[in-house]
PDB file of N, CA and C in Angstrom:
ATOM      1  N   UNK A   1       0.845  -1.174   0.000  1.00  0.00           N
ATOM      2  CA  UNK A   1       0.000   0.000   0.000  1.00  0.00           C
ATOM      3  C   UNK A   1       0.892   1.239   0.000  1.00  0.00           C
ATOM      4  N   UNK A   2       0.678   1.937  -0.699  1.00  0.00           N
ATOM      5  CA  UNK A   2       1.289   3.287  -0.667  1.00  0.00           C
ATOM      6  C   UNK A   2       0.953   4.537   0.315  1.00  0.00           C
ATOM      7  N   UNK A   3       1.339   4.820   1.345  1.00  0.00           N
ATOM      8  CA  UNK A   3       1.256   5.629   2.623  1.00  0.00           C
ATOM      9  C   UNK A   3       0.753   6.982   1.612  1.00  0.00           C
ATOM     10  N   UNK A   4       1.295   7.100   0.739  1.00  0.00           N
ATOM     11  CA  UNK A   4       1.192   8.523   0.504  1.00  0.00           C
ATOM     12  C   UNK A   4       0.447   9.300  -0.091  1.00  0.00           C
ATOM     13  N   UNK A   5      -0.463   8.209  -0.847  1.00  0.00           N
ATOM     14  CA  UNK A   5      -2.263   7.652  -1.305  1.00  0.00           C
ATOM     15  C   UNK A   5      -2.414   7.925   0.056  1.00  0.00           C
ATOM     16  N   UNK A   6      -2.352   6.572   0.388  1.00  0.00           N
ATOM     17  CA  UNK A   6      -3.400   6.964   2.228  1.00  0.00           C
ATOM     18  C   UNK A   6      -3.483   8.243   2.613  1.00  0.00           C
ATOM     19  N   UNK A   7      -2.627   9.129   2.241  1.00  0.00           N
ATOM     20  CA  UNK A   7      -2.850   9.858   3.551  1.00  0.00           C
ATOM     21  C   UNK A   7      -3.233  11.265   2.834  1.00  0.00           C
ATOM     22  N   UNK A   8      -2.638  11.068   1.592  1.00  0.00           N
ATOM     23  CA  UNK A   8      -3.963  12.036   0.259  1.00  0.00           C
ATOM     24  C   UNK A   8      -5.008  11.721   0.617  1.00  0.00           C
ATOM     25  N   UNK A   9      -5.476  10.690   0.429  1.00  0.00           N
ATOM     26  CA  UNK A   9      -6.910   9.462   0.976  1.00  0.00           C
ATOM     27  C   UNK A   9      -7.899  10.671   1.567  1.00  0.00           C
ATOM     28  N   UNK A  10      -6.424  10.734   2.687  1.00  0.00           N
ATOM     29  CA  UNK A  10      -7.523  10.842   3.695  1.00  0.00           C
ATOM     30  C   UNK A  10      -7.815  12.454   3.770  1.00  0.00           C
ATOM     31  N   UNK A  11      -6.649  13.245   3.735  1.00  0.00           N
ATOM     32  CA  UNK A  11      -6.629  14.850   3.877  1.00  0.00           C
ATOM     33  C   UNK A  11      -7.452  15.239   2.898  1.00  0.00           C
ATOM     34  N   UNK A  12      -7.798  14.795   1.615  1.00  0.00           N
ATOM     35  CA  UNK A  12      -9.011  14.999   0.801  1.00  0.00           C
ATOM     36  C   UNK A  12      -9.967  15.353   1.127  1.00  0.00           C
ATOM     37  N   UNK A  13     -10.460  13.820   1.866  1.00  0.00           N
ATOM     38  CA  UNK A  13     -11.378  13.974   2.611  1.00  0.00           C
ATOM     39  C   UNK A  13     -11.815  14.838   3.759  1.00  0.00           C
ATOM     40  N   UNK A  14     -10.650  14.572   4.533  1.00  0.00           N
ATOM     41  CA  UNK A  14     -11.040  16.135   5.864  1.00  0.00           C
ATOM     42  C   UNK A  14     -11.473  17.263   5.205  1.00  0.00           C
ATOM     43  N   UNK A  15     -10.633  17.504   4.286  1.00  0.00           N
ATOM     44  CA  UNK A  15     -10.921  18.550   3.406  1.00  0.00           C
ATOM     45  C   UNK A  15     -12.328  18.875   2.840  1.00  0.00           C
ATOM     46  N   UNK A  16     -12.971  17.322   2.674  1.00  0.00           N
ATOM     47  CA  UNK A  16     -14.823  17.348   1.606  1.00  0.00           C
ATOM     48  C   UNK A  16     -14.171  18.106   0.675  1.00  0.00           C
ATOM     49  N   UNK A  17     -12.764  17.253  -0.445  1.00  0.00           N
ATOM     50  CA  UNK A  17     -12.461  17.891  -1.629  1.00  0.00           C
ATOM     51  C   UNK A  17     -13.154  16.261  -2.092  1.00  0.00           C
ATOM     52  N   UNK A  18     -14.486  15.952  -1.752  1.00  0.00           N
ATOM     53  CA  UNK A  18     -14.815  14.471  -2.450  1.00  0.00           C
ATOM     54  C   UNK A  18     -14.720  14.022  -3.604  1.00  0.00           C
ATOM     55  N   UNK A  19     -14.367  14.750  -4.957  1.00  0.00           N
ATOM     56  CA  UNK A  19     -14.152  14.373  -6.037  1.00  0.00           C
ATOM     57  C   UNK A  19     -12.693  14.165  -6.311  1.00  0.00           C
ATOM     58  N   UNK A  20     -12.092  14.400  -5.244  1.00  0.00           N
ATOM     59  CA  UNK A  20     -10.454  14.116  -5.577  1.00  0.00           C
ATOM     60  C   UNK A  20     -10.262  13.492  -4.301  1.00  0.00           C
ATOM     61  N   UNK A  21     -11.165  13.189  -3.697  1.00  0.00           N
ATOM     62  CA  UNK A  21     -11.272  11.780  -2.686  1.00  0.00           C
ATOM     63  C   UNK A  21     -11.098  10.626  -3.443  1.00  0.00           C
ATOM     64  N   UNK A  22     -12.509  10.431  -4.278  1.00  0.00           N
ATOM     65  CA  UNK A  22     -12.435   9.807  -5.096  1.00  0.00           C
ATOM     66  C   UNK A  22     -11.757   9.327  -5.823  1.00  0.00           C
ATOM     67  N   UNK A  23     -10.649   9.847  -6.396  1.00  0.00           N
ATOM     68  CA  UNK A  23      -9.906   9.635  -7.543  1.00  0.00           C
ATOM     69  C   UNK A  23      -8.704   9.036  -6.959  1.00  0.00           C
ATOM     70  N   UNK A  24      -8.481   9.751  -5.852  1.00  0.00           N
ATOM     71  CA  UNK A  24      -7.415   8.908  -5.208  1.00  0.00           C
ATOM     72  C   UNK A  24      -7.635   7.492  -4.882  1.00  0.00           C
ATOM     73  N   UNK A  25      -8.896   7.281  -3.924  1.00  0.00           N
ATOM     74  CA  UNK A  25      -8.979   6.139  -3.486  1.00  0.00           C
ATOM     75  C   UNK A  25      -9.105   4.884  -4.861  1.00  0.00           C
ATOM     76  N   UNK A  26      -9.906   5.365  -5.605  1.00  0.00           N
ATOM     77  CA  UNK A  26      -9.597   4.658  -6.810  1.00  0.00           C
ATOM     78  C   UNK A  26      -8.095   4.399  -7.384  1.00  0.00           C
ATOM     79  N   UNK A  27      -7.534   5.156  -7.253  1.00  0.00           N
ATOM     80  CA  UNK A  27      -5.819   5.004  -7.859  1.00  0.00           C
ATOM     81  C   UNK A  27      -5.305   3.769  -6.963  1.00  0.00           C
ATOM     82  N   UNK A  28      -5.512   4.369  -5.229  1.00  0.00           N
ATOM     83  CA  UNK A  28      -5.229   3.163  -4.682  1.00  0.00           C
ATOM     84  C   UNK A  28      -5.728   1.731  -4.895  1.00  0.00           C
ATOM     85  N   UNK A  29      -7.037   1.491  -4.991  1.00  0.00           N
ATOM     86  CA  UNK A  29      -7.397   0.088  -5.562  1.00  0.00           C
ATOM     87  C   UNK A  29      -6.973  -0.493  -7.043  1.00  0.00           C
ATOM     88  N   UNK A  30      -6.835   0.390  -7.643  1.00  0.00           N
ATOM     89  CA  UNK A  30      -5.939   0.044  -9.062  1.00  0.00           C
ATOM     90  C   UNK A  30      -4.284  -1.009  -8.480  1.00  0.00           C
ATOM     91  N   UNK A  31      -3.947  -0.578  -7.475  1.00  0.00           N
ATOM     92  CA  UNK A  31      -3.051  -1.215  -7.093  1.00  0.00           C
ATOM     93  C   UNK A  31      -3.053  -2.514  -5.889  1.00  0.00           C
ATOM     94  N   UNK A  32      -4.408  -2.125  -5.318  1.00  0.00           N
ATOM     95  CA  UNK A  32      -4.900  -3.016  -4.338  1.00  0.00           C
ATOM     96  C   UNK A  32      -6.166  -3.077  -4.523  1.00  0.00           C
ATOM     97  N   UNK A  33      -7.313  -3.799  -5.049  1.00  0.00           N
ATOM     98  CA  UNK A  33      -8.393  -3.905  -5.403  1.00  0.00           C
ATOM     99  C   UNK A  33      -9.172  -4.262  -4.024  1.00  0.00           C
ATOM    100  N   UNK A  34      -8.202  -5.318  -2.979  1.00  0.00           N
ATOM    101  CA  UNK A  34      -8.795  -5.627  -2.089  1.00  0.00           C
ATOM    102  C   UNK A  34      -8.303  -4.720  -0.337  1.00  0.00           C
ATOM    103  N   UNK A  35      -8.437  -3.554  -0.672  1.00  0.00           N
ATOM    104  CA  UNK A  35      -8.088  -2.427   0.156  1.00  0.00           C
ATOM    105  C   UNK A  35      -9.312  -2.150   0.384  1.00  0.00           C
ATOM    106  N   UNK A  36      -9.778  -2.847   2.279  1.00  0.00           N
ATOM    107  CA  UNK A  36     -10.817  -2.459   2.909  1.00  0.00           C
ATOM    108  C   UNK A  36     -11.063  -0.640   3.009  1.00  0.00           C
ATOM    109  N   UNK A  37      -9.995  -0.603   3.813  1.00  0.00           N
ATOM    110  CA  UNK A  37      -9.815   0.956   3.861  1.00  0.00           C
ATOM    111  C   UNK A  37     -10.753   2.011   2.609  1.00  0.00           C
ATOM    112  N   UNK A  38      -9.471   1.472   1.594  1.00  0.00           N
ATOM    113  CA  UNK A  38     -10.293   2.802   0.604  1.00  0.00           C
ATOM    114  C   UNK A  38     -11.131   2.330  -0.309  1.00  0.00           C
ATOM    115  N   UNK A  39     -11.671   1.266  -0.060  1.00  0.00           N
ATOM    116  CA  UNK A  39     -13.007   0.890  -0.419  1.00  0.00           C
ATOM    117  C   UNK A  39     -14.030   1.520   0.337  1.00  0.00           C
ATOM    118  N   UNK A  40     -13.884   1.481   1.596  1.00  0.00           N
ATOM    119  CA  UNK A  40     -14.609   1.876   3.113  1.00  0.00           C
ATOM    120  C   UNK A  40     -14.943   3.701   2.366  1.00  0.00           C
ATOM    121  N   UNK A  41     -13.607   4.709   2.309  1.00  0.00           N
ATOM    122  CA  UNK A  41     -13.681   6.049   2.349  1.00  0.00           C
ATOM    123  C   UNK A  41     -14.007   6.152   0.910  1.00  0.00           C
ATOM    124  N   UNK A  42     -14.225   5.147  -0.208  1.00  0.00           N
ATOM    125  CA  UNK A  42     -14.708   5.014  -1.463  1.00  0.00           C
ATOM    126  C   UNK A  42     -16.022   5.688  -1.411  1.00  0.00           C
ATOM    127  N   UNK A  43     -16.577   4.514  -0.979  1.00  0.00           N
ATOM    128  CA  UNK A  43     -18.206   4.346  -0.530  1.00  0.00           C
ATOM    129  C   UNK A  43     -18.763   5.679   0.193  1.00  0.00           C
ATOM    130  N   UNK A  44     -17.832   6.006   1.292  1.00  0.00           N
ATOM    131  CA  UNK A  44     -18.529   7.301   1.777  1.00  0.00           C
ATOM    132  C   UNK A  44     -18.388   8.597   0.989  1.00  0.00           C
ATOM    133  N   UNK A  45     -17.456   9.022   0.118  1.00  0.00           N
ATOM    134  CA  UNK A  45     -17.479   9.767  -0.936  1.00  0.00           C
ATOM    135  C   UNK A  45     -18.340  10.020  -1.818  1.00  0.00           C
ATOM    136  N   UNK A  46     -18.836   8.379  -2.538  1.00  0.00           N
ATOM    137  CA  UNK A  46     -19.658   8.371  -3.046  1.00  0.00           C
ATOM    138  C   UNK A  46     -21.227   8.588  -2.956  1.00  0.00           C
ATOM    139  N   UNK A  47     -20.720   8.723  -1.202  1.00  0.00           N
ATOM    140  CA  UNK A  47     -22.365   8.840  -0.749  1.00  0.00           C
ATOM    141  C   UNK A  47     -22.717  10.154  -0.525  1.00  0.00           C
ATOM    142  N   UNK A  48     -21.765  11.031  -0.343  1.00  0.00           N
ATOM    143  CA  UNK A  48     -21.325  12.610  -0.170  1.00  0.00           C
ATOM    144  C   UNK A  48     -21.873  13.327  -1.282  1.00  0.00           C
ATOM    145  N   UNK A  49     -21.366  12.440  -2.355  1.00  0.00           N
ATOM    146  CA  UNK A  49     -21.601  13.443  -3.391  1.00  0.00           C
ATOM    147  C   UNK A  49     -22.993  13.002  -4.146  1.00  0.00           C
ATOM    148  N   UNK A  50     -23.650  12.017  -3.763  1.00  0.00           N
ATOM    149  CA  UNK A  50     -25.287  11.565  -4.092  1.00  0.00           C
ATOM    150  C   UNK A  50     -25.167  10.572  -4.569  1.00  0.00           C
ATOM    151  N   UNK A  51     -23.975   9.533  -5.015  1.00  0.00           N
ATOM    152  CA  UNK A  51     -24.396   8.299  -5.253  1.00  0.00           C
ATOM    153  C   UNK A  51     -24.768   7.240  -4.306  1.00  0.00           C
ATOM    154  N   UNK A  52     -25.625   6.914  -4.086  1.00  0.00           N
ATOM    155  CA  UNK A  52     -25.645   5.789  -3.182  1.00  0.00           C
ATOM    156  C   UNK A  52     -25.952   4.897  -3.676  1.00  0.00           C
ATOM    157  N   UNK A  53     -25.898   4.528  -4.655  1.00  0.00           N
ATOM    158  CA  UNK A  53     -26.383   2.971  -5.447  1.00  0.00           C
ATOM    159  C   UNK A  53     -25.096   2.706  -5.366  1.00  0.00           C
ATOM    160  N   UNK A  54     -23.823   3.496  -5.694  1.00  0.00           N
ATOM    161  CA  UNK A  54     -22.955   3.500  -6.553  1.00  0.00           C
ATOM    162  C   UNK A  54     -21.734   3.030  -4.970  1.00  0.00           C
ATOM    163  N   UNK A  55     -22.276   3.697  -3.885  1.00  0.00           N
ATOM    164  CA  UNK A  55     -21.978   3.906  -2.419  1.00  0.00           C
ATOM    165  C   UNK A  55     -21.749   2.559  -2.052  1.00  0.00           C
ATOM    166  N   UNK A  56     -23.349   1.911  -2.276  1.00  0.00           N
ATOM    167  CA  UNK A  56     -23.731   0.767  -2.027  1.00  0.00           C
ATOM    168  C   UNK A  56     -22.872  -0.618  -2.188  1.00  0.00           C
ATOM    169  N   UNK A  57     -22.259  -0.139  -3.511  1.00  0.00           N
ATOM    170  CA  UNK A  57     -21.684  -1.333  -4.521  1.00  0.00           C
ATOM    171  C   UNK A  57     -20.487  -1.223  -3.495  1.00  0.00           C
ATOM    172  N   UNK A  58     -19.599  -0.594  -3.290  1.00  0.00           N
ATOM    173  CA  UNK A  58     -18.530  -0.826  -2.760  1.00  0.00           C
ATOM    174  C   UNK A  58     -18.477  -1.048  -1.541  1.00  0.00           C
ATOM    175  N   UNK A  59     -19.654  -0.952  -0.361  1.00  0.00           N
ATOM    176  CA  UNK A  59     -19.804  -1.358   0.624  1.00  0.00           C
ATOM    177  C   UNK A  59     -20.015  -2.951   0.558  1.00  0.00           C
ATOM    178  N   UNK A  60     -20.674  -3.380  -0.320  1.00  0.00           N
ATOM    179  CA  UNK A  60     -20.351  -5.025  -0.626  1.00  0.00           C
ATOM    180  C   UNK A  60     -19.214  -5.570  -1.266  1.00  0.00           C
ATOM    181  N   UNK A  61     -18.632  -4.394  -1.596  1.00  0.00           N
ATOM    182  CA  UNK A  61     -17.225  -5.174  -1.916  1.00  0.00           C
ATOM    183  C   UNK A  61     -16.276  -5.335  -0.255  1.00  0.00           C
ATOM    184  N   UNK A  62     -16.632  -4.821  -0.095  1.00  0.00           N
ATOM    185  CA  UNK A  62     -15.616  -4.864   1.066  1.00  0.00           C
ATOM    186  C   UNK A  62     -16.458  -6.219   2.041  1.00  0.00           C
ATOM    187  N   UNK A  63     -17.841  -6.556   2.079  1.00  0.00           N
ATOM    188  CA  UNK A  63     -18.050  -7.500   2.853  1.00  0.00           C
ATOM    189  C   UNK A  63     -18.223  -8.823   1.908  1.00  0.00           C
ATOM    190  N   UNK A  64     -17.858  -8.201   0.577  1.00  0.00           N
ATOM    191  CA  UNK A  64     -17.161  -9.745  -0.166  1.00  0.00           C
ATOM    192  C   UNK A  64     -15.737 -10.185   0.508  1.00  0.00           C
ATOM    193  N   UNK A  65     -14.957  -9.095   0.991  1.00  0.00           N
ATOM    194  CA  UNK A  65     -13.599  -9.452   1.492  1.00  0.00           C
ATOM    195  C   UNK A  65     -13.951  -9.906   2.917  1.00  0.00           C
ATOM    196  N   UNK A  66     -14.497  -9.590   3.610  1.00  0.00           N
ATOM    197  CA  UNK A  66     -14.772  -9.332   5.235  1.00  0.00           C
ATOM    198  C   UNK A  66     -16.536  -9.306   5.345  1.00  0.00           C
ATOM    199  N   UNK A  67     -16.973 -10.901   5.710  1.00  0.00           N
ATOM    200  CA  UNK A  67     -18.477 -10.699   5.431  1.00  0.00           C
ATOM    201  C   UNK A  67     -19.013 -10.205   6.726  1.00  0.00           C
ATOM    202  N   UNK A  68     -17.972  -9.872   7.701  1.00  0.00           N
ATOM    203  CA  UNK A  68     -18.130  -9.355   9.456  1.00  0.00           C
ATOM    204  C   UNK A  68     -17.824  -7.593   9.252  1.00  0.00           C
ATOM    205  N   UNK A  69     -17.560  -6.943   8.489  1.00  0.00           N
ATOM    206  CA  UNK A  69     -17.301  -5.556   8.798  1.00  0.00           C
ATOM    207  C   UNK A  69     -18.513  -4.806   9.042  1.00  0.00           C
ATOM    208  N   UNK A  70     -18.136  -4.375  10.435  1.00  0.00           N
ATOM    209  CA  UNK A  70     -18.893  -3.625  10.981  1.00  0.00           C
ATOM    210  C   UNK A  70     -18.897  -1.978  10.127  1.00  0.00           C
ATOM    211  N   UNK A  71     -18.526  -1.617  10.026  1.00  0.00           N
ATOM    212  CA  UNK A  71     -18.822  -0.693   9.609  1.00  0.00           C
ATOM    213  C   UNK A  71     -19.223  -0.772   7.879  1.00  0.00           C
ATOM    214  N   UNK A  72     -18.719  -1.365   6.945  1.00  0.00           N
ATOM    215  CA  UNK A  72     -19.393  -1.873   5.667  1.00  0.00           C
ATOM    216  C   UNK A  72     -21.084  -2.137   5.923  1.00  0.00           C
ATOM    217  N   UNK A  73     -21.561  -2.875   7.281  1.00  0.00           N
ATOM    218  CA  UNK A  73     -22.752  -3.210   7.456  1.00  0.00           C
ATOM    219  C   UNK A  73     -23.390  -2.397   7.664  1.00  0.00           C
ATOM    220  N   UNK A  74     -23.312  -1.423   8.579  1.00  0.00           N
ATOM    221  CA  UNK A  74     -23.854   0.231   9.412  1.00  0.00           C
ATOM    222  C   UNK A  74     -24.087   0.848   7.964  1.00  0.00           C
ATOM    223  N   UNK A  75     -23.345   1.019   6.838  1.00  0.00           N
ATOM    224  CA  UNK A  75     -23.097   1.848   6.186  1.00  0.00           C
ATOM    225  C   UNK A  75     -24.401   1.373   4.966  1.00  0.00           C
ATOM    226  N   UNK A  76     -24.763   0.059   4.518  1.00  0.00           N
ATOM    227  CA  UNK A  76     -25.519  -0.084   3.887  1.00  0.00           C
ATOM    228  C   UNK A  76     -26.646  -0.604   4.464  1.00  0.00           C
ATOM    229  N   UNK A  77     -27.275  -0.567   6.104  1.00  0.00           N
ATOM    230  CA  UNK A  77     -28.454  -0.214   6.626  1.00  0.00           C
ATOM    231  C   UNK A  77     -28.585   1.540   6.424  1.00  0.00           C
ATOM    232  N   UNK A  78     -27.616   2.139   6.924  1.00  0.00           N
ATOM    233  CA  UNK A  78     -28.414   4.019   6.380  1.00  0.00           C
ATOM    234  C   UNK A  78     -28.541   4.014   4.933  1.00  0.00           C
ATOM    235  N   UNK A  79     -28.123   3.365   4.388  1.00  0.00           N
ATOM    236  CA  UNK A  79     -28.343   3.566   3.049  1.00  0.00           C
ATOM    237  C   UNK A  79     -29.513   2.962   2.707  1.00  0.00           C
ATOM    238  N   UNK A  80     -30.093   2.183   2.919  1.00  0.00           N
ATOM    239  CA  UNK A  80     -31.544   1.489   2.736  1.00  0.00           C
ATOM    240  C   UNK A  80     -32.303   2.368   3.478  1.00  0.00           C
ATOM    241  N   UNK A  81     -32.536   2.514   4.810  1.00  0.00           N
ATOM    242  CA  UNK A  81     -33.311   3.274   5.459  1.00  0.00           C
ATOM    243  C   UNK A  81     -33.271   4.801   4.574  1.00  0.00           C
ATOM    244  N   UNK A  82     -32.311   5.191   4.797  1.00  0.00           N
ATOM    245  CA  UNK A  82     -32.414   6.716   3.606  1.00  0.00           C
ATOM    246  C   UNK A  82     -33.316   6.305   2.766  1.00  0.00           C
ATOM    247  N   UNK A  83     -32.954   5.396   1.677  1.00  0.00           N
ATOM    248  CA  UNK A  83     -33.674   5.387   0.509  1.00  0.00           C
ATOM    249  C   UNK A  83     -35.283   4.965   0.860  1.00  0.00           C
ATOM    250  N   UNK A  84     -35.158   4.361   2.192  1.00  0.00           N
ATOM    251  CA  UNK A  84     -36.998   3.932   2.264  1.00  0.00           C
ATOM    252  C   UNK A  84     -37.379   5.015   3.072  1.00  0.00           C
ATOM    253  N   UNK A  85     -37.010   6.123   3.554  1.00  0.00           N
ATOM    254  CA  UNK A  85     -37.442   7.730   4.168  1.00  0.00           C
ATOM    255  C   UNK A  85     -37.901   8.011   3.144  1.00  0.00           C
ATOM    256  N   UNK A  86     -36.734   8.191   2.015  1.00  0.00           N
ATOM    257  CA  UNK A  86     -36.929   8.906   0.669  1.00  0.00           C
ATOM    258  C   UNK A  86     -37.863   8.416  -0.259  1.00  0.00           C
ATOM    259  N   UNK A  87     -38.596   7.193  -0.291  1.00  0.00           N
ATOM    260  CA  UNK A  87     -39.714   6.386  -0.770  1.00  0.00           C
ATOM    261  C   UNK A  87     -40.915   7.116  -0.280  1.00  0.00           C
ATOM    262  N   UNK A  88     -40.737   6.774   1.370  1.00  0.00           N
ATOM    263  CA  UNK A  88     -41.769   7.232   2.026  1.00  0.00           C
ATOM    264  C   UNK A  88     -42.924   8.615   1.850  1.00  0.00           C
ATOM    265  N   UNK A  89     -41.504   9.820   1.540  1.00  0.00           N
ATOM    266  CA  UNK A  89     -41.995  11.125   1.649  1.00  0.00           C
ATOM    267  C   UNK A  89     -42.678  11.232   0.123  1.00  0.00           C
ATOM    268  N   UNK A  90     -42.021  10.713  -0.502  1.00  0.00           N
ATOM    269  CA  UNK A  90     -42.491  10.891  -2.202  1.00  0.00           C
ATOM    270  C   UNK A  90     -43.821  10.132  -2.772  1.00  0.00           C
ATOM    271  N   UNK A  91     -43.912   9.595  -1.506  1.00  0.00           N
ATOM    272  CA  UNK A  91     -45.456   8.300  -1.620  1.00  0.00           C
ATOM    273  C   UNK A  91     -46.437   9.707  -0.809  1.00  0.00           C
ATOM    274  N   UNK A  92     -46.369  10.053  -0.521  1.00  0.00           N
ATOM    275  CA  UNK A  92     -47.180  11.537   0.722  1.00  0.00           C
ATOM    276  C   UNK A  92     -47.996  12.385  -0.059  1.00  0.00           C
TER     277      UNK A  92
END
């Protein structure tokens, strides 16, 4: 793993520069596909910036690697519940 991704990774993110969150964490899986981590800060990027289908997908990648991650799991219950709030109000 390259520290220096990671830690772009991550200052990106503190930052909410999420589209160059993105790009990083992707660079990193180009080299590690099975990188919980920036699969993990993948997913929340993606959820930042309105994808959550897209959010979604990579939160199961990571519990294709780890079918116990707690936080992969947390992350795609708000994401269902969101989307069934967001059902809810539009059914009203």
């Amino acid at each position: 793993m390259n520290i220096d991704l990671t830690n772009l990774a991550i200052e990106t993110a503190l930052c909410s520069n999420w589209k160059q969150a993105i790009k990083v964490n992707k660079e990193i899986l180009k080299h590690n596909k099975c990188d919980i981590e920036a699969l993990l800060r993948l997913a929340h990027a993606l959820e930042v910036i309105g994808q959550p289908t897209l959010a979604k997908r990579f939160n199961n990648k990571v519990l294709k690697i780890d079918k116990f991650n707690p936080i992969a799991k947390r992350n795609i219950l708000r994401l269902k519940t969101t989307k069934s709030r967001k059902n809810s109000r539009n059914q009203i």
